[in-house]
Coordinates of C-alpha atoms in Angstrom, one line a residue:
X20 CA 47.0 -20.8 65.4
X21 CA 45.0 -17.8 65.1
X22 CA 41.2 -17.4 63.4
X23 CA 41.4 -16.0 60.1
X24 CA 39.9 -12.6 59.5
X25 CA 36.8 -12.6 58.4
X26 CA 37.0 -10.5 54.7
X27 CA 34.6 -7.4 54.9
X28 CA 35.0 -6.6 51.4
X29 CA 31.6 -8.3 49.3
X30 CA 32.3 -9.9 45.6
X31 CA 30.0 -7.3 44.3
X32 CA 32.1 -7.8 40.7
X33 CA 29.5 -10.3 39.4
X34 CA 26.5 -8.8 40.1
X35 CA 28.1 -5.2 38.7
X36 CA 28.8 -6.8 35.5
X37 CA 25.3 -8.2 35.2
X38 CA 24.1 -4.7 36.1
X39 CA 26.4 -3.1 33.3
X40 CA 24.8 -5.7 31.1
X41 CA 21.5 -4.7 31.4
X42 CA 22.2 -1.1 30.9
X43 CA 24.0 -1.8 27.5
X44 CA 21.0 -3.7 26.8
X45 CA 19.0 -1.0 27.6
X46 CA 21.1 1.2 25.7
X47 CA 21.2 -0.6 22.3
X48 CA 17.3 -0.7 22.1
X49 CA 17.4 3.1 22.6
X50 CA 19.8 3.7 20.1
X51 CA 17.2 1.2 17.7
X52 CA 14.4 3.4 18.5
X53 CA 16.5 6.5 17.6
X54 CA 18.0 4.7 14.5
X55 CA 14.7 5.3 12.2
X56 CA 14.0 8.8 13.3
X57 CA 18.1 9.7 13.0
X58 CA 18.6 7.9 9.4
X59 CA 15.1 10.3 8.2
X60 CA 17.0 13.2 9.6
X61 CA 19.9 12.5 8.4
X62 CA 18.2 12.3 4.3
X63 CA 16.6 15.4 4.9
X64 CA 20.0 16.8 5.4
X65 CA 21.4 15.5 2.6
X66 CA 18.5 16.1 0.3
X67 CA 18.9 19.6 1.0
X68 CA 22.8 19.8 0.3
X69 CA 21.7 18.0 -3.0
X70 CA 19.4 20.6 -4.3
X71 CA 21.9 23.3 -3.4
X72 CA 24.3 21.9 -5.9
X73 CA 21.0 22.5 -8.4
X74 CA 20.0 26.4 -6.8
X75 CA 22.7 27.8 -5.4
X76 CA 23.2 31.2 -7.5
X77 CA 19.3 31.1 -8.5
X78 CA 16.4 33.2 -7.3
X79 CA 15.3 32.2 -4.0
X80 CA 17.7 29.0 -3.2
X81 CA 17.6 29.1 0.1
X82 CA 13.5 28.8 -0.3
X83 CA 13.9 26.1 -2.6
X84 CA 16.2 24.2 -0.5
X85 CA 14.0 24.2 2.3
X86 CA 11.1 22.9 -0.3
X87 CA 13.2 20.2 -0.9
X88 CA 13.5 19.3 2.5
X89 CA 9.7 19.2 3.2
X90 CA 9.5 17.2 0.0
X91 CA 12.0 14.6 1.2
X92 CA 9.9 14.2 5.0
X93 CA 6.6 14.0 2.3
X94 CA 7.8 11.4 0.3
X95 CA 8.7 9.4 3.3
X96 CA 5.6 9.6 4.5
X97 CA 4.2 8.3 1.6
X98 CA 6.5 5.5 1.7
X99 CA 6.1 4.6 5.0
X100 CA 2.1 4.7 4.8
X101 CA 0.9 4.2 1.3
X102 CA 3.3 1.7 -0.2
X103 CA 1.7 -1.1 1.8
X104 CA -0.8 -1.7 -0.8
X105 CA 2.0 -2.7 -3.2
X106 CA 3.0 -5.7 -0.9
X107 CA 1.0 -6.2 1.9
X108 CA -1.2 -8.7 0.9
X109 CA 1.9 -10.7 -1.1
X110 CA 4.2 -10.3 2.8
X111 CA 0.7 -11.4 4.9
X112 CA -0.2 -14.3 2.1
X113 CA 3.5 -15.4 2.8
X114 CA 4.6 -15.5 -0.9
X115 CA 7.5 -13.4 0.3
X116 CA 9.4 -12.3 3.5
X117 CA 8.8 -8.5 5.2
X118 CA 12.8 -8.1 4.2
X119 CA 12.4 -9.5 0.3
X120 CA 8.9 -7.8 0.0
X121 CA 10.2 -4.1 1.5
X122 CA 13.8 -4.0 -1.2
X123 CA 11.5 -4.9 -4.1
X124 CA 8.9 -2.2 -3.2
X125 CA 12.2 0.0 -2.6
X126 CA 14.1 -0.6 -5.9
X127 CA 10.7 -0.5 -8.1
X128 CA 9.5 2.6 -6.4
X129 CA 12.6 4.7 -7.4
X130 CA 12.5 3.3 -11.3
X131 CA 9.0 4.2 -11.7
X132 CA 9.4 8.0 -10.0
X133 CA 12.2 8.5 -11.9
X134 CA 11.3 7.3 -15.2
X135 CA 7.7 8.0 -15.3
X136 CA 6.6 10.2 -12.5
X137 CA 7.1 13.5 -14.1
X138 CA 3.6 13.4 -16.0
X139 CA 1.3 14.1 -12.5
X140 CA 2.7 16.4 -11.1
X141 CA 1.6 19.3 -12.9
X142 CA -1.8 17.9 -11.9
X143 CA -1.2 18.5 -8.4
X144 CA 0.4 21.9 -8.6
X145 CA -2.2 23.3 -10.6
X146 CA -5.3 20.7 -10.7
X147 CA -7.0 21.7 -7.5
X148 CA -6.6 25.5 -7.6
X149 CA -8.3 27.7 -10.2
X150 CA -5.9 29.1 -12.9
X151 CA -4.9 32.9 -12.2
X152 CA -6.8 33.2 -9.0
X153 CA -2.9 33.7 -7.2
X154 CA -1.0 35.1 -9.0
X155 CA 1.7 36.1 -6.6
X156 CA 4.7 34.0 -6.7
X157 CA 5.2 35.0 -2.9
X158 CA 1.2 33.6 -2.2
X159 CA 2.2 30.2 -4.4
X160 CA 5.4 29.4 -2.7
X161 CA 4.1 29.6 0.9
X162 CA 0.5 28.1 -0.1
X163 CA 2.4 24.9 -1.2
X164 CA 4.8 25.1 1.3
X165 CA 2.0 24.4 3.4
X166 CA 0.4 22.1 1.8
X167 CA 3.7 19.6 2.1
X168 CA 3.9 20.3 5.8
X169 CA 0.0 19.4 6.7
X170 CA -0.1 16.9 4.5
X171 CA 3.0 15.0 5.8
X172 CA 2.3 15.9 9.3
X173 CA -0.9 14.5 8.6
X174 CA 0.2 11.2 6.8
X175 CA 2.8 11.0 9.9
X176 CA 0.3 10.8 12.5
X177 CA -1.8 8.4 10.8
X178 CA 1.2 5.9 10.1
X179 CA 2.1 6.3 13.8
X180 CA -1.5 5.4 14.8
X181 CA -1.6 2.9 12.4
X182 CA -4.2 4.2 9.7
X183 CA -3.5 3.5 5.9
X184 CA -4.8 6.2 4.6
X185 CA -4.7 8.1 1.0
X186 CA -1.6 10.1 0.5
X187 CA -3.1 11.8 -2.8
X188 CA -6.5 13.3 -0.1
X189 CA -4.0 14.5 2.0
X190 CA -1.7 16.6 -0.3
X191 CA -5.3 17.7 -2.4
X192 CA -6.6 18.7 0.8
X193 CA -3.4 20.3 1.9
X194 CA -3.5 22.3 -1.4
X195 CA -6.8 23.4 -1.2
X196 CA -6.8 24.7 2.4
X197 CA -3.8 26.7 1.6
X198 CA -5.7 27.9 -1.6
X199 CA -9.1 29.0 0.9
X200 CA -6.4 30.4 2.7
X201 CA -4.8 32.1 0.2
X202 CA -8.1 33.3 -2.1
X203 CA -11.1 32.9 -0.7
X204 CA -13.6 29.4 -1.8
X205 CA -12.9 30.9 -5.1
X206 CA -8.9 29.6 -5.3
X207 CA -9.9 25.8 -5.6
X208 CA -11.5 23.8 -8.3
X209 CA -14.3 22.3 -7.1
X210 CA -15.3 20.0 -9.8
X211 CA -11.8 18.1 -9.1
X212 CA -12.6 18.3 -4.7
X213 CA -16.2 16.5 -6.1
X214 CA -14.6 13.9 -8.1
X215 CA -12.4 13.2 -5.3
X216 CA -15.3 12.7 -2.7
X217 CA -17.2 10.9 -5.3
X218 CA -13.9 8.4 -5.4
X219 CA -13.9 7.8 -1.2
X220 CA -17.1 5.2 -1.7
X221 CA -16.8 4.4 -5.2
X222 CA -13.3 3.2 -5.2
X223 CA -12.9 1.0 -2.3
X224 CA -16.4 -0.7 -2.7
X225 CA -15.3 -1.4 -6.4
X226 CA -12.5 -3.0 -5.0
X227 CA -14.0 -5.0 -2.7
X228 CA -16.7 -6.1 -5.2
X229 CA -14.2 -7.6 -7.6
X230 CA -12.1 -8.5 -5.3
X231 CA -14.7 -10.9 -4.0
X232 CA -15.5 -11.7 -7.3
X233 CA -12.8 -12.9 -7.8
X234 CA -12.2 -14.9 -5.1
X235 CA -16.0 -17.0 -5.5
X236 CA -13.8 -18.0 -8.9
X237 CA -11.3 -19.5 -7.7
X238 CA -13.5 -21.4 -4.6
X239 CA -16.2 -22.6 -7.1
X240 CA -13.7 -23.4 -9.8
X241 CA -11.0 -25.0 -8.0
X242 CA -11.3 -25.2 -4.0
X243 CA -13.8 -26.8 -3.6
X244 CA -13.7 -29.3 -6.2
X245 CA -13.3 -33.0 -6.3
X246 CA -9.6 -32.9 -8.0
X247 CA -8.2 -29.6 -7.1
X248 CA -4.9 -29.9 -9.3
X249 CA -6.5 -30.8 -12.5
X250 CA -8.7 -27.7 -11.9
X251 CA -6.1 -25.5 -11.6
X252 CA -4.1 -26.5 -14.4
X253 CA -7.4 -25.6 -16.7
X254 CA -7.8 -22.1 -14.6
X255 CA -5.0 -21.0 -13.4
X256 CA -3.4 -19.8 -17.1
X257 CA -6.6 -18.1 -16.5
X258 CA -6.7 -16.2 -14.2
X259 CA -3.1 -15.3 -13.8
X260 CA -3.3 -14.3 -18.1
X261 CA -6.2 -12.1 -16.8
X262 CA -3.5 -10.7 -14.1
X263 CA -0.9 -10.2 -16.6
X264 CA -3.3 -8.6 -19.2
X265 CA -4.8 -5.9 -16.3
X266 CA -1.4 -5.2 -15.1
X267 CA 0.1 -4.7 -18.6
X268 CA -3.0 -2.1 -19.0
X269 CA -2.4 -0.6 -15.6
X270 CA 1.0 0.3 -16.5
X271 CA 0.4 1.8 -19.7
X272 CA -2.2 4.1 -17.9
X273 CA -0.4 5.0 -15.0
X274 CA 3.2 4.1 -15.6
X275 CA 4.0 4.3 -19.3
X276 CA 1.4 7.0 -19.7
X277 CA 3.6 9.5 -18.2
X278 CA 6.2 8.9 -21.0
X279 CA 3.8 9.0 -23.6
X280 CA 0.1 9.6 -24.6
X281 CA -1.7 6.5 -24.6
X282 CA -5.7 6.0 -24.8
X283 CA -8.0 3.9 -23.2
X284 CA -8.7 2.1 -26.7
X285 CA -4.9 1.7 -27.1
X286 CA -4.4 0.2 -23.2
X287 CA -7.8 -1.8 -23.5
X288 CA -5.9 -3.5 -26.6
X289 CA -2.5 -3.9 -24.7
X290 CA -4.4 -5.3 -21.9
X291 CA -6.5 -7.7 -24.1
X292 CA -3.1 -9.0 -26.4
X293 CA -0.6 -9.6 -23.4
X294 CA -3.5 -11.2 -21.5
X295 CA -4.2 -13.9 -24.0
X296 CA 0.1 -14.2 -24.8
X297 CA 0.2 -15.0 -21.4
X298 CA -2.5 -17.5 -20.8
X299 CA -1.4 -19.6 -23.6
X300 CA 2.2 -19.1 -22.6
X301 CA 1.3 -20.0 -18.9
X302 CA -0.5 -23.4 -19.8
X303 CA 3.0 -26.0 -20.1
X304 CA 4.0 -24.0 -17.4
X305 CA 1.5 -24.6 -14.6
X306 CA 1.2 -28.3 -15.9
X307 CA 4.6 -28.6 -15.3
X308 CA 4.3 -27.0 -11.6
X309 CA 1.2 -29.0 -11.1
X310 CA 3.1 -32.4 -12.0
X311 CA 3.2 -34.2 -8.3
X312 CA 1.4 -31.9 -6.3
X313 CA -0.7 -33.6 -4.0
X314 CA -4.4 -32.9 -4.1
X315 CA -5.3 -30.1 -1.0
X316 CA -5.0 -26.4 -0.6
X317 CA -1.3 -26.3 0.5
X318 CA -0.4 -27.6 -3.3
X319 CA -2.5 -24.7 -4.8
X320 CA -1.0 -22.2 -2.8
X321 CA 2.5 -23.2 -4.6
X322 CA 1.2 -22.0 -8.4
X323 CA -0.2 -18.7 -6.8
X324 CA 3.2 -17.4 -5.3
X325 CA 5.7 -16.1 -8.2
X326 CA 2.8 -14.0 -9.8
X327 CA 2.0 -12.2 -6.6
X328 CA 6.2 -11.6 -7.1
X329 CA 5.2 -9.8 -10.1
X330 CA 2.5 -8.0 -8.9
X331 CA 4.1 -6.6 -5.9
X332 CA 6.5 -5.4 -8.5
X333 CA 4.7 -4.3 -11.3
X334 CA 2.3 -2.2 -8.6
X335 CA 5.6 -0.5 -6.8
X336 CA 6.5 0.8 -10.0
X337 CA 3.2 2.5 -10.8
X338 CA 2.9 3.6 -7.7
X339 CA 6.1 5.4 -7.7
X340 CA 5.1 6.6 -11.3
X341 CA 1.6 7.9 -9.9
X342 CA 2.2 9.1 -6.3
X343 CA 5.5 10.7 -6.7
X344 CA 3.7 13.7 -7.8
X345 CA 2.1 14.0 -3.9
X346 CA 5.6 15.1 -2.9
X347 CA 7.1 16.5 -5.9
X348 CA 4.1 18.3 -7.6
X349 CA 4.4 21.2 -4.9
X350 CA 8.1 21.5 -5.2
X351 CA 7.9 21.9 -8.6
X352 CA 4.9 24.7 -8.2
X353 CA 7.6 26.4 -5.8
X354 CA 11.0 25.9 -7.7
X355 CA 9.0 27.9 -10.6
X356 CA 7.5 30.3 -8.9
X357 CA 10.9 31.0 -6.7
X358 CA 13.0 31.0 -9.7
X359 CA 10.7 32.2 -12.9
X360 CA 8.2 33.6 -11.0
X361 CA 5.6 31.5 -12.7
X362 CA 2.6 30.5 -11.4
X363 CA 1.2 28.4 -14.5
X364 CA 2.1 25.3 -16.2
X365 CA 5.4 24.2 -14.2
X366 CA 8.5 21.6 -15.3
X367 CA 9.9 18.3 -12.9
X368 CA 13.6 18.4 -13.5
X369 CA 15.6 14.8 -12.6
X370 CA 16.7 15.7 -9.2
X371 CA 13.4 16.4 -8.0
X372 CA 11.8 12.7 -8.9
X373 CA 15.2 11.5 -7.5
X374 CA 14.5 13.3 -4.2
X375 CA 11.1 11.7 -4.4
X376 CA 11.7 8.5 -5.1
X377 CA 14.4 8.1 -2.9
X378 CA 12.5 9.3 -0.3
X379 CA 9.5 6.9 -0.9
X380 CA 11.4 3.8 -0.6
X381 CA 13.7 5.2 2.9
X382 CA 10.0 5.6 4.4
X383 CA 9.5 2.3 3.0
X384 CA 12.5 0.8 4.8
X385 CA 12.1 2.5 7.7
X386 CA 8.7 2.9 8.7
X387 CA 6.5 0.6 6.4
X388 CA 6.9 -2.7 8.3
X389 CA 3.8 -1.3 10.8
X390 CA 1.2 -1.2 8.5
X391 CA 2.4 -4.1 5.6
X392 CA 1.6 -6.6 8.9
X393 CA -1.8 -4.4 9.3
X394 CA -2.7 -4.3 5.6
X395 CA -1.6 -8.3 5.0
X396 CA -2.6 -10.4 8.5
X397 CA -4.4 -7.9 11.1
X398 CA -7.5 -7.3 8.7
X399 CA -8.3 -10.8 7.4
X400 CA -6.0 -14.0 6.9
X401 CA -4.6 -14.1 3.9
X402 CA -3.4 -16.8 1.4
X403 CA -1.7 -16.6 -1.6
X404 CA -5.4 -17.1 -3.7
X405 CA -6.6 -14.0 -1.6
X406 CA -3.9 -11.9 -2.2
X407 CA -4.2 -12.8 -6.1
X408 CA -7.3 -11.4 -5.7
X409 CA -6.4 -8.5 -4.0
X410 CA -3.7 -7.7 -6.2
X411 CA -6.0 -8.2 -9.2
X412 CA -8.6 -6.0 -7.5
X413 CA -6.0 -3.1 -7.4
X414 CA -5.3 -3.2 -11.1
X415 CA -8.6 -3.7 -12.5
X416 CA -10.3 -0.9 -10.3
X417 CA -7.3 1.8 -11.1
X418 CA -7.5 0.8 -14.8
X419 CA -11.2 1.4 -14.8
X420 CA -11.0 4.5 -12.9
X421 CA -8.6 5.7 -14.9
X422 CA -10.7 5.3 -18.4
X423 CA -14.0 6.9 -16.8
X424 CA -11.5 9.6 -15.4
X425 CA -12.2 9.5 -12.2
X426 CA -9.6 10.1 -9.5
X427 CA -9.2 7.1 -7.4
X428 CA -6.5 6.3 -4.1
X429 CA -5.1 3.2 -4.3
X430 CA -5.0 3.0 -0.6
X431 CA -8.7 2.7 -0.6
X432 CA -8.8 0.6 -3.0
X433 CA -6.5 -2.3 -1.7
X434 CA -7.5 -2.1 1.5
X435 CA -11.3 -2.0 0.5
X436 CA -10.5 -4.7 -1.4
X437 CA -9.0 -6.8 1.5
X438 CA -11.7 -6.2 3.4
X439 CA -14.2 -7.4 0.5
X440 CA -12.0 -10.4 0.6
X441 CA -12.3 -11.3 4.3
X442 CA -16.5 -10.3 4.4
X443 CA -16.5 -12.3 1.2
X444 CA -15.0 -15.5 3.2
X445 CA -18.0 -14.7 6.4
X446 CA -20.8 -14.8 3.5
X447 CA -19.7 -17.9 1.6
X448 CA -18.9 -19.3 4.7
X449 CA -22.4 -19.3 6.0
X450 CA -24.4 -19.6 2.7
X451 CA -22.4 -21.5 -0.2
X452 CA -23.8 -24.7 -1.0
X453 CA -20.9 -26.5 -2.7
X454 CA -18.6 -26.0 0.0
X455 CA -21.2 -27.4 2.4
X456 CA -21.4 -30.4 0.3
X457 CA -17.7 -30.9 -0.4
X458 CA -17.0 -30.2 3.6
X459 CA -19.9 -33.0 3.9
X460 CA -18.6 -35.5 1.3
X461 CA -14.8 -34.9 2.3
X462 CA -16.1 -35.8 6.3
X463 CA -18.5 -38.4 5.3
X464 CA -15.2 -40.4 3.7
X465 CA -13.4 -40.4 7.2
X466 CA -15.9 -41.8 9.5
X467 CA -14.1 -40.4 12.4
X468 CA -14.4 -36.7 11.5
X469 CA -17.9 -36.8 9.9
X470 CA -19.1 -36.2 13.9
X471 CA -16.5 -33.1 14.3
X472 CA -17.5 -32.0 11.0
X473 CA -21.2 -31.5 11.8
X474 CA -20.7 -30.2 15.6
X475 CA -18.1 -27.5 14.2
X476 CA -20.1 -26.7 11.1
X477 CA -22.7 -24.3 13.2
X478 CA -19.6 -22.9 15.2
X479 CA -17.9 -22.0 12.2
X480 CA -20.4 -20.3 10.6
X481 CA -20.7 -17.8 13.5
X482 CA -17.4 -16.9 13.2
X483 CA -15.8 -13.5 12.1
X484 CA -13.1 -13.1 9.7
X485 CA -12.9 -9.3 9.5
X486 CA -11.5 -7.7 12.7
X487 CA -14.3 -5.0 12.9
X488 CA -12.2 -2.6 15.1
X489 CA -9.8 -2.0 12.0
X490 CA -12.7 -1.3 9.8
X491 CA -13.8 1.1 11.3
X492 CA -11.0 2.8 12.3
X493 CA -9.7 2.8 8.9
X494 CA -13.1 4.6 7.2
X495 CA -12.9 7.0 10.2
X496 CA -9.5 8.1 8.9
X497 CA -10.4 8.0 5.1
X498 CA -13.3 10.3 5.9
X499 CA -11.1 12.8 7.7
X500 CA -8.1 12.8 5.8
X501 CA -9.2 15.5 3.2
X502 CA -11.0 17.8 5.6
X503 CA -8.1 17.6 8.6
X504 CA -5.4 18.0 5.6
X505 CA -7.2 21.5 4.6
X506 CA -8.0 22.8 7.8
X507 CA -4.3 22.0 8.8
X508 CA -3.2 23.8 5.7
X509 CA -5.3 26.3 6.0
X510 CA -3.7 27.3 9.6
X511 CA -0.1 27.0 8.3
X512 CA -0.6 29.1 5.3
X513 CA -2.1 31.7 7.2
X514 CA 1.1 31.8 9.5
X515 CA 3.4 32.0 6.7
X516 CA 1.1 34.4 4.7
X517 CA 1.5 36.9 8.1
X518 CA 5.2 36.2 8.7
X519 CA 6.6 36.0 5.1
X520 CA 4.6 37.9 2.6

């Protein structure tokens, strides 16, 4: 009987599947990475083909359509950068997921673009340059042309790096460097560039501050007292009626105000009636929520979480009314000087605050996830009480911004007012006497912690709750933005001027 051949050929089959594996693998997460970038391309597309159906057969379509374009990659940018103040701190408190938080940003964004957005955006198209100074249609169209591409290039770069910083600087410095370059210093308004400036310290340190304020409230009042739950059913009407009130005011400023002319008298008495409605409204309620809670934090985050629902909500849908204008307040400088050859006053037609707020909410989808988890965990921890006071922050400083006229980001604001939170927390912390006695009394009462309780006291007290990298990182990019934005613009205009005029 002979010896069997030995077989020469090796069961490679296994170990070629495994290897075809891995490249499929490697394969899908490319096609991820390309899926963001492809999906924005792919609306940019499409926004175009949509304003042809509006152009085609007018004076200078194919100029408008390309607007339209820039607008579209602008208003993503907006969305994927400056909508994190609307639900950042609600997504890092936990009160909602990333997913819930990011398609109730979406859907309010679009409502409040389209049905109060039109208002602002005559600001921005003729706000920061003086009236008559260009008067060439030709000079207008490519000045705000770019204006849209340095400012979203700029608001692109700073997402990517992971900056929040304030759409509305960008697009009023993209507007005034293609002004300079257009006119000469002469071409802008400087008494709107001061107000501005003025607004970069103002507004987020106002937010802070109240913020803060806030937030030694709720830790005098009910934190750090003895029974917890029967505090907050006495303050909690309180404070979220206060909520209610400022939000009801913010909206008839900033949202409703678009539709129609309403006063600070007139929102200061909307604010003041739906405030008190809701705090007597809200007192059965949070004694009912109250009933079996047991007596510690974890219960008072509970009554915390559906108003920060709200206000993620009612703050998307200003937003869209307010910041649309960064995207489609150019376009609508362009579409009239292109068509009418105006350079004035101009008109937002519907498809333009569609474009807009459609695009705000896909830069939302896609992009916004980066700096939501920035905004809401990577500064300070947050909880549902420090996110109430956050949110609150946002309202209150906008509202009263927007009675002493003074033009505020709310970027700077919500993430100053984080950051007031989380310095807040080192201070009281190291210096407030009732939490040192009710940390005391709770350890003296559990003999076995009253040791760890003084060893850790010291140790805690040192600690940092603000990640000081992010700070400043963030004020380096808030000082920038409006000068990077003009010099930008300033470049791009004078290409276009030379090529296209």
């Amino acid at each position: 009987m002979g010896q069997r051949r030995p077989r020469l050929a090796k069961p490679t089959l296994d170990k070629d599947l495994e290897k075809f594996s891995s490249v499929e693998e490697a394969g899908r997460q490319a096609a991820r990475g390309l899926a963001a970038p492809g999906a924005a391309l792919l609306f940019i597309i499409l926004v175009a083909i949509f304003a042809a159906s509006y152009v085609t057969g007018r004076p200078g379509a194919v100029v408008v359509i390309a607007a339209s374009g820039l607008a579209a990659y602008m208003a993503m940018n907006i969305g994927a950068n400056d909508v994190t103040n609307n639900i950042g701190a609600a997504v890092g408190a936990r009160a909602m997921t990333m997913t819930f938080g990011l398609g109730l940003a979406a859907v309010f964004e679009i409502a409040g673009a389209v049905i109060a957005g039109r208002g602002v955006a005559n600001t921005i198209a003729n706000g920061i340059m003086q009236d008559g100074v260009i008067s060439s249609p030709d000079m207008v169209i490519w000045a705000m042309m770019a204006a849209l591409l340095a400012a979203a290039v700029l608001i692109n770069v700073a997402t990517w790096l992971g900056a929040p910083i304030s759409t509305t600087h960008s697009i009023v410095g993209g507007v005034m460097g293609a002004g300079i370059a257009a006119a000469g210093l002469s071409a802008v308004n400087w008494t709107t560039i001061a107000g501005i400036t003025v607004s970069w310290v103002i507004s987020p340190v106002l937010g802070a501050v109240i913020a803060a304020a806030f937030l030694f409230v709720i830790k005098e009042t009910i934190i750090y007292r003895e029974d917890k739950i029967a505090s907050a059913k006495k303050w909690v009407p309180v404070l979220i009626g206060l909520m209610t009130g400022a939000f009801a005011g913010f909206l008839a400023l900033v949202g409703l105000g678009q539709l129609v002319d309403i006063s600070a008298p007139v929102a200061t008495l909307i604010t003041l009636a739906t405030g008190f409605v809701a705090w007597r409204l809200l007192i059965p309620v949070i004694a009912k929520q109250a009933e079996g809670l047991e007596n510690r934090n974890q219960s008072l985050r509970k009554l915390f979480r559906i108003p920060l629902v709200f206000s993620a909500a009612l703050m998307s849908f200003a937003h869209g009314a307010n910041d649309v204008s960064n995207a489609i307040g150019p376009l609508a400088a362009i579409v009239s000087a292109a068509q009418r050859g105006m350079t004035g006053s101009v008109h937002v037609p519907l498809w333009e605050l569609i474009i807009g707020g459609l695009g705000i909410s896909l830069g939302l989808l896609l992009y916004g996830p980066k700096l939501v988890k920035l905004v809401g965990a990577e500064i300070t921890k947050l909880n549902p009480m420090r996110a109430y006071c956050v949110s609150l922050s946002t309202a209150l400083t906008v509202i009263v911004a927007s009675w002493g006229g003074l033009p505020v980001s709310s970027t700077h604001v919500a993430v100053g007012a984080v950051f007031g939170v989380g310095f807040f927390r080192e201070w009281y912390t190291r210096h407030s006497k009732r939490r040192y006695e009710y940390m005391r009394v709770r350890a003296g009462k559990e003999p076995d912690t009253a040791e760890l309780f003084e060893r850790n006291d010291d140790e805690l007290k040192r600690r940092y709750l603000v990640r000081r990298s992010h700070f400043l990182s963030i004020i380096a990019a808030w000082m920038i933005t409006l000068p990077a934005a003009a010099a930008l613009a300033a470049l791009i205009a004078t290409i276009m001027f030379a090529l296209f005029v």
